[in-house]
CSV table of C-alpha atoms in Angstrom, one decimal:
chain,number,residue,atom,x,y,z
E,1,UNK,CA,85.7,84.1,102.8
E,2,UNK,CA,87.7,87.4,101.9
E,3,UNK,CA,84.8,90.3,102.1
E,4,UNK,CA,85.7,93.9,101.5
E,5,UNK,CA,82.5,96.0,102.2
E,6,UNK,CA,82.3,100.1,101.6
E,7,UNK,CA,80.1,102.5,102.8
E,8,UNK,CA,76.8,103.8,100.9
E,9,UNK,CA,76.7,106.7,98.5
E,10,UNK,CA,77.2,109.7,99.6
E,11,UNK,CA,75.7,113.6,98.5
E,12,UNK,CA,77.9,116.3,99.5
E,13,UNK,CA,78.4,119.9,98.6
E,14,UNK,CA,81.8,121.7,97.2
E,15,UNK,CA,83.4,122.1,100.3
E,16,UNK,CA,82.3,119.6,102.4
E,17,UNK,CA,84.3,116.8,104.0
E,18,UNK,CA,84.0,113.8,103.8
E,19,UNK,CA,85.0,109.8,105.0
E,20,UNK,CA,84.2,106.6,103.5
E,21,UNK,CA,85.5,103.0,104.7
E,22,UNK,CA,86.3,99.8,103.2
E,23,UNK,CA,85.7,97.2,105.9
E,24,UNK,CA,87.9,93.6,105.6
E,25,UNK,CA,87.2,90.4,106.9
E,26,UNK,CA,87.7,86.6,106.7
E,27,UNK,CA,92.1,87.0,106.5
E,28,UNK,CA,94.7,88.3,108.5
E,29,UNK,CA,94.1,91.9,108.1
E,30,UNK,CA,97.0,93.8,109.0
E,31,UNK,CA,99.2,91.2,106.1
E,32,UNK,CA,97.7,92.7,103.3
E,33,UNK,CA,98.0,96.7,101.9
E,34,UNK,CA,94.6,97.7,100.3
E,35,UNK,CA,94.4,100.2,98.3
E,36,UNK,CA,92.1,102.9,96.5
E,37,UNK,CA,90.8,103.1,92.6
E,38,UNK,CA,88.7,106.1,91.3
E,39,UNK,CA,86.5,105.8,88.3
E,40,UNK,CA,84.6,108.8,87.2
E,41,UNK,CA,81.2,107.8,85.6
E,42,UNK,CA,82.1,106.6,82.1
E,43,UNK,CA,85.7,106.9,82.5
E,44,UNK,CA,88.5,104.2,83.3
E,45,UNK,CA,90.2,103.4,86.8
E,46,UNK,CA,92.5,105.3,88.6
E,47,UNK,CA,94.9,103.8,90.9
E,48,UNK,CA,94.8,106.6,93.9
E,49,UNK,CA,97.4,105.0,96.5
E,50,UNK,CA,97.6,102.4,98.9
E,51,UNK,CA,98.0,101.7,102.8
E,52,UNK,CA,99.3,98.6,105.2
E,53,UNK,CA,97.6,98.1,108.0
E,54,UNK,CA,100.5,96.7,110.0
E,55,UNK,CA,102.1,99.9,110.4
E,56,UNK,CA,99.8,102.2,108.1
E,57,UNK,CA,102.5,103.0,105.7
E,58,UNK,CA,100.7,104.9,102.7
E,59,UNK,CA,101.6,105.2,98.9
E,60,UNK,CA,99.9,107.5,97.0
E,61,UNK,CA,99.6,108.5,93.3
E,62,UNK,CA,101.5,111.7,92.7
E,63,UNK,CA,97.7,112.5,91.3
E,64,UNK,CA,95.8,112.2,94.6
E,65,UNK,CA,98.9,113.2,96.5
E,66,UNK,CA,97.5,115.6,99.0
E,67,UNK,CA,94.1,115.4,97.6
E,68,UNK,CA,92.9,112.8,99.6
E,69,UNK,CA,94.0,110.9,103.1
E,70,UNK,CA,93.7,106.9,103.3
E,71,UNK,CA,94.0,106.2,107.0
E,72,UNK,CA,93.0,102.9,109.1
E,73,UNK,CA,91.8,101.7,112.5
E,74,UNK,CA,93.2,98.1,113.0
E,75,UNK,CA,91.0,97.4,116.1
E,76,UNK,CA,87.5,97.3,113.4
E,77,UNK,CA,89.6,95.9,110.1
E,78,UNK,CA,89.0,99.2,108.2
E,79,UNK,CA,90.4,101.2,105.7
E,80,UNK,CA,89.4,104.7,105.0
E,81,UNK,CA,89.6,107.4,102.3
E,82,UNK,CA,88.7,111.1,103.0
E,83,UNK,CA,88.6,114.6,102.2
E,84,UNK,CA,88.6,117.8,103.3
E,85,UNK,CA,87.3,120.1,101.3
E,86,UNK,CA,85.2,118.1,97.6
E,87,UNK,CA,84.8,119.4,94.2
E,88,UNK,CA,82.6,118.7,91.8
E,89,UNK,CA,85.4,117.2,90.3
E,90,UNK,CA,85.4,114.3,92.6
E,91,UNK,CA,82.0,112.7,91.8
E,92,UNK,CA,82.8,109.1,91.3
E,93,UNK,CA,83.0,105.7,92.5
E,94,UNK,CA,85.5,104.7,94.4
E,95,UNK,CA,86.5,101.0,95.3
E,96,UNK,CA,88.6,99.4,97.5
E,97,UNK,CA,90.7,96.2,96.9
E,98,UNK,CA,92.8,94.2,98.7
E,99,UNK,CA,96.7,93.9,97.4
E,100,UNK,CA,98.3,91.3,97.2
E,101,UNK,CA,102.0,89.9,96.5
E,102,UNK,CA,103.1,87.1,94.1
E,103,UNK,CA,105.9,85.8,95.2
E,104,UNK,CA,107.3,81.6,95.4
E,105,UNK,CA,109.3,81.6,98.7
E,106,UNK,CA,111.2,85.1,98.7
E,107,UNK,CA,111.2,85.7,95.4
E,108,UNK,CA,108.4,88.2,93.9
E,109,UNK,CA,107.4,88.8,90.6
E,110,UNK,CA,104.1,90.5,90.3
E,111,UNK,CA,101.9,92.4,92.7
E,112,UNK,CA,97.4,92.5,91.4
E,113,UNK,CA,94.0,93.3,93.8
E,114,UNK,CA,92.5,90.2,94.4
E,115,UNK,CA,89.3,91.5,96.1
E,116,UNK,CA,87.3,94.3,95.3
E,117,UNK,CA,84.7,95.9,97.7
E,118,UNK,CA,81.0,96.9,95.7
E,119,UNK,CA,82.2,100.3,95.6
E,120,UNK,CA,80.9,103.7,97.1
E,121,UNK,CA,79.5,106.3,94.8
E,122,UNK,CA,80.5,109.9,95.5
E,123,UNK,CA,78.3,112.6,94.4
E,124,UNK,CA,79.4,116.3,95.1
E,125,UNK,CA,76.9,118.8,93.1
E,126,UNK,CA,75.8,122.0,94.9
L,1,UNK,CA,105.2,107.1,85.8
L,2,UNK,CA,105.1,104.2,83.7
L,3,UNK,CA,102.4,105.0,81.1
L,4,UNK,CA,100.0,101.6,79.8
L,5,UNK,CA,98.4,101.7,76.4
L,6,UNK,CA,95.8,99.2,75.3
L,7,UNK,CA,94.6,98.3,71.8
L,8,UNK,CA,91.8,98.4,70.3
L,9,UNK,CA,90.2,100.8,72.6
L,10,UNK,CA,86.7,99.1,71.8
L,11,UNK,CA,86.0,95.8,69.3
L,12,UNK,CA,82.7,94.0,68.8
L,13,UNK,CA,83.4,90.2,68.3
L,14,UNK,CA,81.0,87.4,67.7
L,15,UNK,CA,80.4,84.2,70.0
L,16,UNK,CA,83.3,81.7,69.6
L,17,UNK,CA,85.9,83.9,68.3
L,18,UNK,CA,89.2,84.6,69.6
L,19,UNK,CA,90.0,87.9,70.8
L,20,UNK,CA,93.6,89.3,71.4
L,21,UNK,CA,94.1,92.8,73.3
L,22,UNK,CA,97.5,94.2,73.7
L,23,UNK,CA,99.2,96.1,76.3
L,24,UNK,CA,101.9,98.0,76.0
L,25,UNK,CA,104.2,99.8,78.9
L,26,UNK,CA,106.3,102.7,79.0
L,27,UNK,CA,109.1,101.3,79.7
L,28,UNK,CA,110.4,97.5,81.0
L,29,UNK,CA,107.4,96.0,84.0
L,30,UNK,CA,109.3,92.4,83.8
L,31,UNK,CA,105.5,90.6,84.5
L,32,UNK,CA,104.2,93.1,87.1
L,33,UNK,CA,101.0,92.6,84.7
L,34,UNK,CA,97.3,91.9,85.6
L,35,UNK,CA,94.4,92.2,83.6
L,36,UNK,CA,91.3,93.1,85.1
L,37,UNK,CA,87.6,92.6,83.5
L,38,UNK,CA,84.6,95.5,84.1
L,39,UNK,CA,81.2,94.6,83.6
L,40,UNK,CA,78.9,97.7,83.5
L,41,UNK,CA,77.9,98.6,87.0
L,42,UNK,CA,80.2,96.1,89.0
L,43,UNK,CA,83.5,95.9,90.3
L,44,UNK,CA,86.4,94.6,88.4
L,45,UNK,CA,87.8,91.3,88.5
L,46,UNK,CA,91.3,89.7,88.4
L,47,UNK,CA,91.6,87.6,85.3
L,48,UNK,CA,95.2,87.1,85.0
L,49,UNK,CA,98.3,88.2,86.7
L,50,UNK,CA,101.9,88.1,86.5
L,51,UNK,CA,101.8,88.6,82.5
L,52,UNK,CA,100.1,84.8,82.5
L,53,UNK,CA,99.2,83.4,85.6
L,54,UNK,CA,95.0,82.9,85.8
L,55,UNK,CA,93.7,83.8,88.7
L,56,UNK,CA,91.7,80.6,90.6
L,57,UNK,CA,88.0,80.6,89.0
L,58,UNK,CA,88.5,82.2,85.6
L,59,UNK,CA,87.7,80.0,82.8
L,60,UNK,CA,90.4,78.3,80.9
L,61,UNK,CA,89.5,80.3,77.7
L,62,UNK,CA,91.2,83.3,79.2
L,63,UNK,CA,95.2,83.2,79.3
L,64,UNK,CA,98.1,86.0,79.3
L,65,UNK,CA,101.5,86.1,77.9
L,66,UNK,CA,104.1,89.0,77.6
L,67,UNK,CA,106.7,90.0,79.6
L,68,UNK,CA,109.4,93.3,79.4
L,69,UNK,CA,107.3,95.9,77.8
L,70,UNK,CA,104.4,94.2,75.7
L,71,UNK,CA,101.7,92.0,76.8
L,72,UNK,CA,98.7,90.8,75.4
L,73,UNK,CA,95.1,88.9,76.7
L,74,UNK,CA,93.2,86.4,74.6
L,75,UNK,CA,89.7,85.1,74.8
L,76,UNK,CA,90.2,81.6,73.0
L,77,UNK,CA,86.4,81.6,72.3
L,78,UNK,CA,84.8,84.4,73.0
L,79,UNK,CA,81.3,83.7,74.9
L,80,UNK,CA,78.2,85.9,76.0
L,81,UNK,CA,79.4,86.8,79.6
L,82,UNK,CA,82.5,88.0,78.1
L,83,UNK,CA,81.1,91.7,77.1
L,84,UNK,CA,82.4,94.6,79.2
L,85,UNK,CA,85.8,96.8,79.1
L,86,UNK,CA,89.2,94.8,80.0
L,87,UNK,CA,91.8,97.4,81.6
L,88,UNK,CA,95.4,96.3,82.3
L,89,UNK,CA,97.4,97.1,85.3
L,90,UNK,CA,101.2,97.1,85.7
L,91,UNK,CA,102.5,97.1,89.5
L,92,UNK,CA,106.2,97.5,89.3
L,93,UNK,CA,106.5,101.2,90.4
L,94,UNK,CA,104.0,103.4,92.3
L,95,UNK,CA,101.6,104.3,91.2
L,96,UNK,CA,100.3,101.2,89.8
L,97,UNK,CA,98.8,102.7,86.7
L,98,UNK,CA,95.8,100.7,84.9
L,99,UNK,CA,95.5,101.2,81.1
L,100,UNK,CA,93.1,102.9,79.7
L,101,UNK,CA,90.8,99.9,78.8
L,102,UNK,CA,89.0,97.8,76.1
L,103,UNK,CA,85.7,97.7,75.7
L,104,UNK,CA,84.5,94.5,74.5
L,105,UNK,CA,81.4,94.0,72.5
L,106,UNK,CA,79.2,90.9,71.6
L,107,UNK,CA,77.8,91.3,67.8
């Protein structure tokens, strides 16, 4: 069974860093990008950028570009999102989702997240 | 950036009605289209992708259709579980830009 599980919420402070994970199991990890989606409470989703594990290449949103790092470790099937330095701004949840392709032999014709994790709720207040 | 716009941006609806919301794209997505369904406090779900493909486990009431720039989700018969805010998602370019959502209301 495909399981994506985050990290619990977290309470930081403007400035603070901080790292939360998205941990895979039951596939093939590393044939699968999973990717990122902000939603601020009472607000829509934000697709923030995406990561393969194979060979970690990284796509991000021109809106979270250098705002945030996705990164993974292959040996413990997880995905990561961080920052360096929060605002206030950032207080949300954030969800990973695992990515997949639709394609009939090697032709594609849509891509969609099949798999959400629960979510991780970000609270940055001072 | 392709842009997505949804309409209505909210609708109430009674039990056993049939419910349309459109999506529209900035500019052609072929059916790089998924629709996605938000219940209050959870996480979203696939309900359709590629414009009209149901994902494995949705009911049969829900179904897709569009392709190029303009799409649109129906509800057949609209039932209780069905309240919540629908958001579609095109994934043709990065970044893969949702819409801005429906929120879906049971009178």
């Amino acid at each position: 069974e495909v399981q994506l599980v985050q990290s619990g919420a977290e309470v930081k402070k403007p400035g603070e860093s901080l790292k939360i994970s998205c941990k895979a199991s039951g596939y093939t990890f590393t044939k699968n990008w999973i990717g990122w989606v902000r939603q601020v409470p009472g607000k829509g989703l934000e697709w923030m950028g995406i990561i393969y594990p194979d060979d970690s290449d990284t796509r991000y949103s021109p809106s979270f570009q250098g705002q945030v790092t996705i990164s993974v470790d292959r040996s413990v099937t997880t995905v990561y999102l961080q920052w360096s330095s929060l605002k206030a701004s950032d207080t949300a949840m954030y969800y990973c989702a695992r990515h997949v392709l639709d394609c009939s032999g090697l032709d594609c014709y849509s891509e969609h997240f099949d798999y959400w994790g629960q979510g991780t709720l970000v609270t940055v207040s001072s | 950036d392709i842009q997505m716009t949804q309409s209505p941006s909210s609708l109430s609806a009674s039990v056993g009605d049939r419910v349309t919301i459109t999506c529209r794209a900035s500019q052609t997505i072929s059916t790089y289209l998924s629709w996605y369904h938000q219940r209050p406090g959870k996480a979203p779900k696939v309900l359709v992708y590629a414009a009209s493909r149901l994902e494995s486990g949705v009911p049969s009431r829900f179904s897709g259709s569009g392709s190029g720039t303009d799409f649109t989700l129906t509800i057949s018969s609209l039932q209780p579980d069905d309240f919540g805010t629908y958001y579609c998602q095109q994934s043709y370019n990065t970044p893969h830009i949702f819409g801005p959502g429906t929120k879906l209301e049971i009178k």
